[in-house]
mmCIF file of C-alpha atoms and ligand atoms in Angstrom:
data_model
loop_
_atom_site.group_PDB
_atom_site.id
_atom_site.type_symbol
_atom_site.label_atom_id
_atom_site.label_comp_id
_atom_site.label_asym_id
_atom_site.label_seq_id
_atom_site.Cartn_x
_atom_site.Cartn_y
_atom_site.Cartn_z
ATOM 1 C CA MET A 1 0.000 0.000 0.000
ATOM 2 C CA ALA A 2 1.165 3.520 -0.749
ATOM 3 C CA SER A 3 2.732 5.460 2.073
ATOM 4 C CA HIS A 4 0.677 8.196 3.694
ATOM 5 C CA GLN A 5 3.361 9.858 5.720
ATOM 6 C CA LEU A 6 3.315 13.559 5.023
ATOM 7 C CA ALA A 7 5.805 14.850 7.583
ATOM 8 C CA GLY A 8 8.016 17.574 6.224
ATOM 9 C CA SER A 9 5.411 19.029 3.873
ATOM 10 C CA SER A 10 6.292 22.711 3.669
ATOM 11 C CA LEU A 11 2.637 23.659 3.252
ATOM 12 C CA GLY A 12 1.566 23.145 6.823
ATOM 13 C CA PHE A 13 -1.985 22.613 7.984
ATOM 14 C CA ARG A 14 -3.690 24.589 10.755
ATOM 15 C CA PHE A 15 -7.143 24.594 12.317
ATOM 16 C CA SER A 16 -7.875 28.305 12.342
ATOM 17 C CA GLY A 17 -11.390 27.970 13.754
ATOM 18 C CA VAL A 18 -13.607 25.224 15.156
ATOM 19 C CA GLY A 19 -17.319 25.358 15.975
ATOM 20 C CA SER A 20 -20.180 23.032 16.780
ATOM 21 C CA TYR A 21 -23.917 23.034 17.219
ATOM 22 C CA LEU A 22 -26.469 20.827 18.966
ATOM 23 C CA PRO A 23 -30.207 21.376 18.483
ATOM 24 C CA ALA A 24 -32.060 22.308 21.674
ATOM 25 C CA GLU A 25 -34.388 19.323 22.000
ATOM 26 C CA ILE A 26 -33.041 16.477 24.133
ATOM 27 C CA VAL A 27 -34.257 12.884 24.302
ATOM 28 C CA THR A 28 -33.110 11.178 27.498
ATOM 29 C CA ASN A 29 -32.725 7.447 28.044
ATOM 30 C CA ASP A 30 -35.772 7.596 30.300
ATOM 31 C CA ASP A 31 -37.764 9.164 27.440
ATOM 32 C CA LEU A 32 -36.747 6.257 25.184
ATOM 33 C CA ALA A 33 -37.586 3.665 27.833
ATOM 34 C CA GLU A 34 -41.200 4.818 27.640
ATOM 35 C CA ALA A 35 -41.335 3.687 23.999
ATOM 36 C CA MET A 36 -39.210 0.528 24.150
ATOM 37 C CA ASP A 37 -38.246 -2.273 26.530
ATOM 38 C CA SER A 38 -35.044 -0.674 27.863
ATOM 39 C CA SER A 39 -33.767 1.468 30.744
ATOM 40 C CA ASP A 40 -31.419 4.349 31.508
ATOM 41 C CA HIS A 41 -29.259 1.894 33.478
ATOM 42 C CA TRP A 42 -28.927 -0.582 30.563
ATOM 43 C CA ILE A 43 -28.204 2.097 27.961
ATOM 44 C CA ARG A 44 -25.566 3.839 30.094
ATOM 45 C CA GLU A 45 -23.861 0.602 31.067
ATOM 46 C CA ARG A 46 -23.816 -0.943 27.561
ATOM 47 C CA THR A 47 -23.127 2.203 25.524
ATOM 48 C CA GLY A 48 -22.032 5.134 27.736
ATOM 49 C CA ILE A 49 -24.853 7.267 26.290
ATOM 50 C CA GLY A 50 -27.037 9.397 28.582
ATOM 51 C CA GLN A 51 -29.039 11.460 26.096
ATOM 52 C CA ARG A 52 -29.135 12.604 22.477
ATOM 53 C CA HIS A 53 -30.227 15.816 20.727
ATOM 54 C CA VAL A 54 -32.888 15.792 18.003
ATOM 55 C CA GLY A 55 -34.438 18.303 15.611
ATOM 56 C CA GLY A 56 -33.238 20.534 12.794
ATOM 57 C CA THR A 57 -32.226 19.587 9.285
ATOM 58 C CA THR A 58 -28.695 18.629 8.315
ATOM 59 C CA SER A 59 -28.223 21.865 6.377
ATOM 60 C CA GLU A 60 -29.481 23.979 9.300
ATOM 61 C CA LEU A 61 -27.216 22.243 11.810
ATOM 62 C CA ALA A 62 -24.248 22.394 9.423
ATOM 63 C CA THR A 63 -24.785 26.112 8.828
ATOM 64 C CA GLU A 64 -24.810 26.896 12.567
ATOM 65 C CA ALA A 65 -21.611 24.932 13.227
ATOM 66 C CA ALA A 66 -19.884 26.408 10.172
ATOM 67 C CA ARG A 67 -20.822 29.964 11.207
ATOM 68 C CA ALA A 68 -19.284 29.369 14.629
ATOM 69 C CA ALA A 69 -16.082 27.971 13.083
ATOM 70 C CA MET A 70 -15.777 30.889 10.619
ATOM 71 C CA LYS A 71 -16.317 33.387 13.432
ATOM 72 C CA ARG A 72 -13.563 31.795 15.509
ATOM 73 C CA ALA A 73 -11.277 31.775 12.452
ATOM 74 C CA ASN A 74 -12.246 35.388 11.800
ATOM 75 C CA VAL A 75 -12.874 34.727 8.105
ATOM 76 C CA GLY A 76 -15.645 35.899 5.836
ATOM 77 C CA PRO A 77 -17.517 33.886 3.211
ATOM 78 C CA ASP A 78 -15.314 35.170 0.388
ATOM 79 C CA GLU A 79 -12.248 33.699 2.081
ATOM 80 C CA ILE A 80 -13.439 30.065 1.907
ATOM 81 C CA ASP A 81 -12.166 28.234 -1.182
ATOM 82 C CA GLN A 82 -14.152 25.007 -0.779
ATOM 83 C CA LEU A 83 -16.866 23.487 1.402
ATOM 84 C CA LEU A 84 -16.660 19.777 2.221
ATOM 85 C CA LEU A 85 -19.734 18.519 4.090
ATOM 86 C CA ALA A 86 -19.586 15.038 5.574
ATOM 87 C CA THR A 87 -23.019 13.601 6.221
ATOM 88 C CA THR A 88 -24.844 10.311 6.141
ATOM 89 C CA SER A 89 -28.259 11.961 6.602
ATOM 90 C CA PRO A 90 -28.473 14.504 3.751
ATOM 91 C CA ASP A 91 -31.498 16.794 3.414
ATOM 92 C CA TYR A 92 -32.308 15.174 0.068
ATOM 93 C CA ILE A 93 -31.094 12.106 -1.807
ATOM 94 C CA CYS A 94 -30.496 14.584 -4.632
ATOM 95 C CA PRO A 95 -29.087 17.236 -4.620
ATOM 96 C CA GLY A 96 -26.316 17.133 -2.058
ATOM 97 C CA THR A 97 -26.662 19.186 1.108
ATOM 98 C CA ALA A 98 -23.456 21.196 0.734
ATOM 99 C CA PRO A 99 -24.800 23.652 -1.894
ATOM 100 C CA ALA A 100 -27.649 24.698 0.451
ATOM 101 C CA VAL A 101 -25.167 25.230 3.279
ATOM 102 C CA ALA A 102 -22.881 27.236 1.001
ATOM 103 C CA GLU A 103 -25.873 29.384 0.028
ATOM 104 C CA ALA A 104 -26.876 29.965 3.658
ATOM 105 C CA LEU A 105 -23.308 30.982 4.528
ATOM 106 C CA GLY A 106 -22.919 33.209 1.463
ATOM 107 C CA LEU A 107 -19.982 31.204 0.109
ATOM 108 C CA ASP A 108 -18.931 31.544 -3.488
ATOM 109 C CA CYS A 109 -16.971 28.339 -4.001
ATOM 110 C CA GLY A 110 -17.289 24.636 -4.712
ATOM 111 C CA ALA A 111 -19.405 22.624 -2.310
ATOM 112 C CA LEU A 112 -19.863 18.877 -2.111
ATOM 113 C CA ASP A 113 -21.029 16.150 0.233
ATOM 114 C CA ILE A 114 -18.811 13.361 1.502
ATOM 115 C CA GLN A 115 -20.708 10.172 2.325
ATOM 116 C CA ALA A 116 -18.370 7.999 4.344
ATOM 117 C CA ALA A 117 -20.713 7.584 7.329
ATOM 118 C CA CYS A 118 -19.024 8.138 10.694
ATOM 119 C CA SER A 119 -15.565 8.458 9.091
ATOM 120 C CA GLY A 120 -16.664 11.285 6.796
ATOM 121 C CA TRP A 121 -15.275 14.295 8.643
ATOM 122 C CA VAL A 122 -11.816 12.716 8.943
ATOM 123 C CA TYR A 123 -11.932 11.765 5.241
ATOM 124 C CA GLY A 124 -12.749 15.452 4.704
ATOM 125 C CA LEU A 125 -9.593 16.612 6.481
ATOM 126 C CA VAL A 126 -7.426 14.442 4.231
ATOM 127 C CA HIS A 127 -9.189 15.684 1.104
ATOM 128 C CA ALA A 128 -8.903 19.272 2.337
ATOM 129 C CA ASN A 129 -5.160 18.748 2.644
ATOM 130 C CA GLY A 130 -5.126 17.620 -0.983
ATOM 131 C CA LEU A 131 -6.916 20.806 -2.045
ATOM 132 C CA LEU A 132 -4.444 22.917 -0.049
ATOM 133 C CA LEU A 133 -1.636 21.105 -1.873
ATOM 134 C CA GLN A 134 -3.333 22.058 -5.143
ATOM 135 C CA GLY A 135 -3.149 25.724 -4.235
ATOM 136 C CA MET A 136 -6.286 26.515 -2.261
ATOM 137 C CA GLU A 137 -5.822 28.597 0.872
ATOM 138 C CA ARG A 138 -8.698 27.716 3.162
ATOM 139 C CA ILE A 139 -11.255 24.890 3.343
ATOM 140 C CA LEU A 140 -14.376 24.570 5.480
ATOM 141 C CA VAL A 141 -14.802 20.952 6.624
ATOM 142 C CA VAL A 142 -18.170 20.236 8.245
ATOM 143 C CA GLY A 143 -19.694 17.079 9.716
ATOM 144 C CA ALA A 144 -23.453 17.340 10.217
ATOM 145 C CA GLU A 145 -26.224 14.861 10.889
ATOM 146 C CA ALA A 146 -29.978 14.827 11.364
ATOM 147 C CA LEU A 147 -29.997 11.129 12.209
ATOM 148 C CA ASP A 148 -33.449 11.393 13.791
ATOM 149 C CA ARG A 149 -34.769 11.242 10.205
ATOM 150 C CA ILE A 150 -33.444 7.714 9.709
ATOM 151 C CA THR A 151 -33.654 6.349 13.271
ATOM 152 C CA ASP A 152 -36.524 4.354 14.735
ATOM 153 C CA TYR A 153 -36.662 5.503 18.355
ATOM 154 C CA THR A 154 -38.890 2.561 19.265
ATOM 155 C CA ASP A 155 -36.286 -0.018 18.145
ATOM 156 C CA ARG A 156 -34.005 -0.830 21.058
ATOM 157 C CA GLY A 157 -31.322 -2.254 18.773
ATOM 158 C CA THR A 158 -30.645 1.106 17.101
ATOM 159 C CA GLY A 159 -32.802 3.836 18.684
ATOM 160 C CA ILE A 160 -30.689 4.079 21.820
ATOM 161 C CA LEU A 161 -27.593 5.168 19.893
ATOM 162 C CA PHE A 162 -28.187 7.950 17.419
ATOM 163 C CA GLY A 163 -28.660 11.723 17.676
ATOM 164 C CA ASN A 164 -28.287 14.989 15.764
ATOM 165 C CA GLY A 165 -25.508 17.553 15.760
ATOM 166 C CA ALA A 166 -22.831 19.295 13.731
ATOM 167 C CA GLY A 167 -19.196 20.285 13.996
ATOM 168 C CA ALA A 168 -16.972 22.296 11.674
ATOM 169 C CA ALA A 169 -13.402 23.428 11.189
ATOM 170 C CA VAL A 170 -11.801 26.021 8.980
ATOM 171 C CA VAL A 171 -8.470 24.534 7.924
ATOM 172 C CA GLU A 172 -5.781 26.393 6.053
ATOM 173 C CA ARG A 173 -2.166 26.420 5.044
ATOM 174 C CA ASP A 174 0.291 27.078 7.827
ATOM 175 C CA PRO A 175 3.261 28.825 6.241
ATOM 176 C CA SER A 176 5.143 28.627 9.557
ATOM 177 C CA GLY A 177 5.111 24.851 9.101
ATOM 178 C CA GLU A 178 4.284 24.353 12.768
ATOM 179 C CA GLY A 179 0.905 22.777 12.110
ATOM 180 C CA GLN A 180 1.146 19.607 10.046
ATOM 181 C CA LEU A 181 -0.945 16.683 8.910
ATOM 182 C CA LEU A 182 1.691 14.143 9.965
ATOM 183 C CA SER A 183 0.039 11.016 8.602
ATOM 184 C CA PHE A 184 -3.261 9.465 7.660
ATOM 185 C CA ASP A 185 -4.889 6.134 7.002
ATOM 186 C CA LEU A 186 -8.077 5.710 4.964
ATOM 187 C CA GLY A 187 -9.875 2.450 4.346
ATOM 188 C CA ALA A 188 -13.097 0.785 3.284
ATOM 189 C CA ALA A 189 -14.445 -2.776 3.364
ATOM 190 C CA GLY A 190 -17.605 -3.059 1.275
ATOM 191 C CA GLU A 191 -18.198 -6.661 2.264
ATOM 192 C CA PHE A 192 -19.742 -5.212 5.429
ATOM 193 C CA VAL A 193 -22.393 -3.009 3.748
ATOM 194 C CA HIS A 194 -25.210 -5.004 5.303
ATOM 195 C CA ILE A 195 -24.159 -4.789 8.932
ATOM 196 C CA LEU A 196 -25.270 -1.128 9.055
ATOM 197 C CA TYR A 197 -27.348 0.482 6.314
ATOM 198 C CA ALA A 198 -30.570 2.330 5.475
ATOM 199 C CA GLU A 199 -32.607 1.698 2.318
ATOM 200 C CA HIS A 200 -34.160 4.657 0.488
ATOM 201 C CA GLY A 201 -37.004 5.994 2.614
ATOM 202 C CA ASP A 202 -36.298 3.628 5.494
ATOM 203 C CA VAL A 203 -34.546 3.704 8.888
ATOM 204 C CA LEU A 204 -31.125 2.376 9.907
ATOM 205 C CA GLN A 205 -30.781 -1.393 10.190
ATOM 206 C CA MET A 206 -27.873 -2.776 12.171
ATOM 207 C CA ASP A 207 -26.231 -5.986 13.325
ATOM 208 C CA GLY A 208 -24.902 -4.337 16.486
ATOM 209 C CA LYS A 209 -22.635 -7.169 17.590
ATOM 210 C CA GLU A 210 -20.925 -7.438 14.198
ATOM 211 C CA VAL A 211 -20.539 -3.648 13.915
ATOM 212 C CA PHE A 212 -18.921 -3.697 17.357
ATOM 213 C CA ARG A 213 -16.480 -6.466 16.324
ATOM 214 C CA GLN A 214 -15.544 -4.899 12.992
ATOM 215 C CA ALA A 215 -15.228 -1.422 14.521
ATOM 216 C CA VAL A 216 -12.649 -2.612 17.044
ATOM 217 C CA LYS A 217 -10.691 -4.345 14.251
ATOM 218 C CA ALA A 218 -10.800 -1.237 12.062
ATOM 219 C CA ILE A 219 -9.634 1.000 14.900
ATOM 220 C CA LEU A 220 -6.652 -1.225 15.713
ATOM 221 C CA ARG A 221 -5.557 -1.476 12.106
ATOM 222 C CA SER A 222 -6.058 2.182 11.229
ATOM 223 C CA ALA A 223 -4.536 3.641 14.397
ATOM 224 C CA ASN A 224 -1.467 1.432 14.073
ATOM 225 C CA ASN A 225 -1.017 2.356 10.389
ATOM 226 C CA ALA A 226 -1.243 6.070 11.130
ATOM 227 C CA LEU A 227 1.114 5.830 14.135
ATOM 228 C CA ASP A 228 3.680 3.870 12.077
ATOM 229 C CA ARG A 229 3.507 6.381 9.236
ATOM 230 C CA ALA A 230 3.984 9.330 11.596
ATOM 231 C CA ASP A 231 6.712 7.407 13.437
ATOM 232 C CA LEU A 232 4.964 8.115 16.741
ATOM 233 C CA SER A 233 4.115 5.870 19.684
ATOM 234 C CA VAL A 234 0.817 5.797 21.568
ATOM 235 C CA GLY A 235 2.512 7.657 24.445
ATOM 236 C CA GLU A 236 3.480 10.514 22.131
ATOM 237 C CA ILE A 237 -0.152 11.310 21.247
ATOM 238 C CA ASP A 238 -1.370 14.130 23.511
ATOM 239 C CA LEU A 239 -5.033 13.816 22.597
ATOM 240 C CA VAL A 240 -6.964 11.182 20.669
ATOM 241 C CA ILE A 241 -10.551 11.793 19.618
ATOM 242 C CA PRO A 242 -12.308 8.631 18.464
ATOM 243 C CA HIS A 243 -15.698 8.533 16.793
ATOM 244 C CA GLN A 244 -18.292 8.485 19.582
ATOM 245 C CA ALA A 245 -20.225 5.256 18.979
ATOM 246 C CA ASN A 246 -20.131 3.144 22.134
ATOM 247 C CA ILE A 247 -17.776 3.621 25.078
ATOM 248 C CA ARG A 248 -17.165 -0.139 25.159
ATOM 249 C CA ILE A 249 -15.851 -0.077 21.567
ATOM 250 C CA VAL A 250 -13.311 2.558 22.596
ATOM 251 C CA GLU A 251 -12.365 0.699 25.795
ATOM 252 C CA SER A 252 -11.890 -2.623 23.937
ATOM 253 C CA ALA A 253 -9.677 -1.038 21.304
ATOM 254 C CA TRP A 254 -7.734 1.037 23.852
ATOM 255 C CA LYS A 255 -6.937 -2.090 25.894
ATOM 256 C CA LYS A 256 -5.133 -3.513 22.863
ATOM 257 C CA LEU A 257 -3.604 -0.255 21.623
ATOM 258 C CA GLY A 258 -2.450 1.059 25.003
ATOM 259 C CA PHE A 259 -4.223 4.450 24.922
ATOM 260 C CA SER A 260 -5.513 5.737 28.273
ATOM 261 C CA MET A 261 -8.866 7.414 28.794
ATOM 262 C CA GLU A 262 -6.928 10.477 30.086
ATOM 263 C CA GLN A 263 -5.520 10.919 26.570
ATOM 264 C CA THR A 264 -9.003 10.579 25.080
ATOM 265 C CA GLY A 265 -11.613 13.197 24.173
ATOM 266 C CA MET A 266 -15.183 12.019 24.797
ATOM 267 C CA ARG A 267 -18.626 13.619 24.566
ATOM 268 C CA LEU A 268 -20.706 10.490 24.038
ATOM 269 C CA GLU A 269 -22.726 10.721 27.248
ATOM 270 C CA GLU A 270 -24.077 14.124 26.159
ATOM 271 C CA THR A 271 -24.588 13.546 22.417
ATOM 272 C CA GLY A 272 -24.986 9.851 21.605
ATOM 273 C CA ASN A 273 -23.649 8.757 18.225
ATOM 274 C CA THR A 274 -23.778 11.710 15.807
ATOM 275 C CA SER A 275 -21.913 9.905 13.015
ATOM 276 C CA ALA A 276 -19.882 12.358 10.889
ATOM 277 C CA ALA A 277 -20.443 15.153 13.422
ATOM 278 C CA SER A 278 -19.084 13.320 16.427
ATOM 279 C CA ILE A 279 -15.353 14.059 16.173
ATOM 280 C CA PRO A 280 -15.603 17.826 15.514
ATOM 281 C CA LEU A 281 -18.227 18.050 18.285
ATOM 282 C CA VAL A 282 -15.662 16.637 20.697
ATOM 283 C CA LEU A 283 -12.869 18.792 19.258
ATOM 284 C CA ASP A 284 -14.866 21.953 19.996
ATOM 285 C CA LYS A 285 -15.375 20.815 23.584
ATOM 286 C CA MET A 286 -11.682 19.965 23.999
ATOM 287 C CA LEU A 287 -10.777 23.480 22.871
ATOM 288 C CA ASP A 288 -13.278 24.915 25.373
ATOM 289 C CA GLU A 289 -11.570 22.895 28.086
ATOM 290 C CA GLY A 290 -8.102 24.111 27.062
ATOM 291 C CA ARG A 291 -7.002 20.564 26.237
ATOM 292 C CA LEU A 292 -5.018 21.552 23.107
ATOM 293 C CA LYS A 293 -1.949 23.697 22.668
ATOM 294 C CA SER A 294 0.330 24.384 19.736
ATOM 295 C CA GLY A 295 2.692 21.538 19.016
ATOM 296 C CA ASP A 296 0.477 18.832 20.566
ATOM 297 C CA ASN A 297 0.080 15.603 18.628
ATOM 298 C CA VAL A 298 -3.621 14.984 18.012
ATOM 299 C CA MET A 299 -5.194 11.878 16.510
ATOM 300 C CA PHE A 300 -8.687 11.729 14.984
ATOM 301 C CA LEU A 301 -10.071 8.238 14.508
ATOM 302 C CA GLY A 302 -13.255 7.663 12.524
ATOM 303 C CA PHE A 303 -14.955 4.326 11.798
ATOM 304 C CA GLY A 304 -18.420 3.332 10.739
ATOM 305 C CA ALA A 305 -20.847 2.081 8.126
ATOM 306 C CA GLY A 306 -19.450 0.945 4.832
ATOM 307 C CA MET A 307 -17.364 -0.193 6.612
ATOM 308 C CA THR A 308 -15.142 2.820 6.342
ATOM 309 C CA TRP A 309 -12.381 4.070 8.578
ATOM 310 C CA ALA A 310 -10.142 7.131 8.624
ATOM 311 C CA THR A 311 -7.367 8.215 10.952
ATOM 312 C CA THR A 312 -5.310 11.394 10.877
ATOM 313 C CA ILE A 313 -2.471 12.537 13.113
ATOM 314 C CA HIS A 314 -1.806 16.275 13.295
ATOM 315 C CA ARG A 315 0.758 18.438 14.976
ATOM 316 C CA TRP A 316 -1.701 20.988 16.301
ATOM 317 C CA ALA A 317 -1.577 24.617 15.289
ATOM 318 C CA GLY A 318 -4.435 27.055 15.253
ATOM 319 C CA GLU A 319 -7.102 27.839 17.712
ATOM 320 C CA SER A 320 -6.512 27.556 21.428
ATOM 321 C CA ARG A 321 -8.938 29.073 23.910
HETATM 322 O O1 UT7 B 401 -21.078 4.247 14.219
HETATM 323 C C1 UT7 B 401 -21.240 2.881 14.422
HETATM 324 C C2 UT7 B 401 -22.650 2.696 14.923
HETATM 325 N N1 UT7 B 401 -22.971 1.428 15.501
HETATM 326 C C3 UT7 B 401 -22.461 0.968 16.659
HETATM 327 O O2 UT7 B 401 -21.571 1.508 17.264
HETATM 328 C C4 UT7 B 401 -23.064 -0.321 17.192
HETATM 329 C C5 UT7 B 401 -22.103 -1.168 17.938
HETATM 330 N N2 UT7 B 401 -22.841 -2.134 18.765
HETATM 331 C C6 UT7 B 401 -23.377 -1.763 19.948
HETATM 332 O O3 UT7 B 401 -23.252 -0.628 20.370
HETATM 333 C C7 UT7 B 401 -24.044 -2.839 20.741
HETATM 334 O O4 UT7 B 401 -24.019 -4.063 20.027
HETATM 335 C C8 UT7 B 401 -25.518 -2.504 21.136
HETATM 336 C C9 UT7 B 401 -25.513 -1.379 22.150
HETATM 337 C C10 UT7 B 401 -26.329 -2.127 19.928
HETATM 338 C C11 UT7 B 401 -26.130 -3.728 21.813
HETATM 339 O O5 UT7 B 401 -25.347 -4.072 22.947
HETATM 340 P P1 UT7 B 401 -24.867 -5.576 23.171
HETATM 341 O O6 UT7 B 401 -24.073 -5.588 24.406
HETATM 342 O O7 UT7 B 401 -24.225 -6.061 21.903
HETATM 343 O O8 UT7 B 401 -26.246 -6.292 23.448
HETATM 344 P P2 UT7 B 401 -26.780 -7.648 22.812
HETATM 345 O O9 UT7 B 401 -27.368 -7.405 21.475
HETATM 346 O O10 UT7 B 401 -25.752 -8.719 22.973
HETATM 347 O O11 UT7 B 401 -27.935 -7.997 23.842
HETATM 348 C C12 UT7 B 401 -27.660 -8.399 25.196
HETATM 349 C C13 UT7 B 401 -28.979 -8.494 25.933
HETATM 350 C C14 UT7 B 401 -30.031 -9.284 25.162
HETATM 351 O O12 UT7 B 401 -30.851 -9.931 26.115
HETATM 352 P P3 UT7 B 401 -30.647 -11.480 26.460
HETATM 353 O O13 UT7 B 401 -30.811 -12.195 25.149
HETATM 354 O O14 UT7 B 401 -29.256 -11.574 27.028
HETATM 355 O O15 UT7 B 401 -31.724 -11.739 27.470
HETATM 356 C C15 UT7 B 401 -30.809 -8.218 24.452
HETATM 357 O O16 UT7 B 401 -32.148 -8.624 24.164
HETATM 358 O O17 UT7 B 401 -29.520 -7.188 26.102
HETATM 359 C C16 UT7 B 401 -30.795 -7.111 25.480
HETATM 360 N N3 UT7 B 401 -30.901 -5.788 24.871
HETATM 361 C C17 UT7 B 401 -31.376 -4.724 25.521
HETATM 362 N N4 UT7 B 401 -31.887 -4.572 26.748
HETATM 363 C C18 UT7 B 401 -32.282 -3.345 27.112
HETATM 364 C C19 UT7 B 401 -30.491 -5.393 23.630
HETATM 365 N N5 UT7 B 401 -30.724 -4.088 23.466
HETATM 366 C C20 UT7 B 401 -31.268 -3.651 24.631
HETATM 367 C C21 UT7 B 401 -31.717 -2.385 25.077
HETATM 368 N N6 UT7 B 401 -32.200 -2.281 26.319
HETATM 369 N N7 UT7 B 401 -31.662 -1.284 24.297
#
């Protein structure tokens, strides 16, 4: 396989602004237990989820998160060269959701959706880096989901997991070279399409046990590839933000990889699984908590339906709060 080590690129890569948005309406585990044979205790213990947000459309949520990220980056709409919107719950099957978001933000640039399920936002970062290498200055990478549109909240196999939300980052060249995309690993295994999917006009169907098993495998493989390519050890990663699916998936993988929960950014209890939005939602919270400073090594680790997976390792430069 081709090497994906990018260290030494003179372009640099910085996160000049990050933002996120959660719609106001909350569905608690107790709310769900009224409509299905489950309980707050079971859901917390088996998933780590306490509640999820619902409401809004993907384009509305994406627009709010993107506005927040652009404000933090202090950039106007004319300074964005491309919008990449990762979503698995688009407003329409056709057209994509990104053009509507670009319109709402007043952007005058290319805009397209990335459909790589829960890995989509991390795929977006890698593709943004490619566009920066081609000469663009600044890319808006958004992950946004209105998963309540494709979730049956009376089905205890799936309804306990999913919620709505959005996260966004403005990424740009870092001429100082301090910020870098050090390495990445992207992958897909289409033989697993039918362990997590939604037909046109239908809700998500899932073989939860198999998704769990394959997710742990994908995490181990992808994290190790990205670490090898960046020539970094687990102990040299200051912060790792995994996709927020199930706390037990993270714990199982961490046991084998050697990551500690202290190194890990989590927001699962508050948000549930927000697919492509989950990693930037956590990133925004980590910045709020002052968990990132320039020069830190940060790993983003996405995995999900497809199966797809995507890992990036960055030397952080950009926003710190
Ligand atoms: O982005 C990726 C998205 N997908 C995922 O991350 C899914 C990964 N998988 C999972 O998160 C877990 O498989 C679930 C949370 C979906 C299910 O947890 P589990 O530990 O795999 O439960 P299970 O299916 O093995 O069921 C264990 C027991 C069963 O009862 P018996 O047969 O032992 O009596 C189930 O009927 O728990 C029962 N059960 C529940 N009980 C209360 C299953 N779901 C529920 C529920 N509430 N929601």
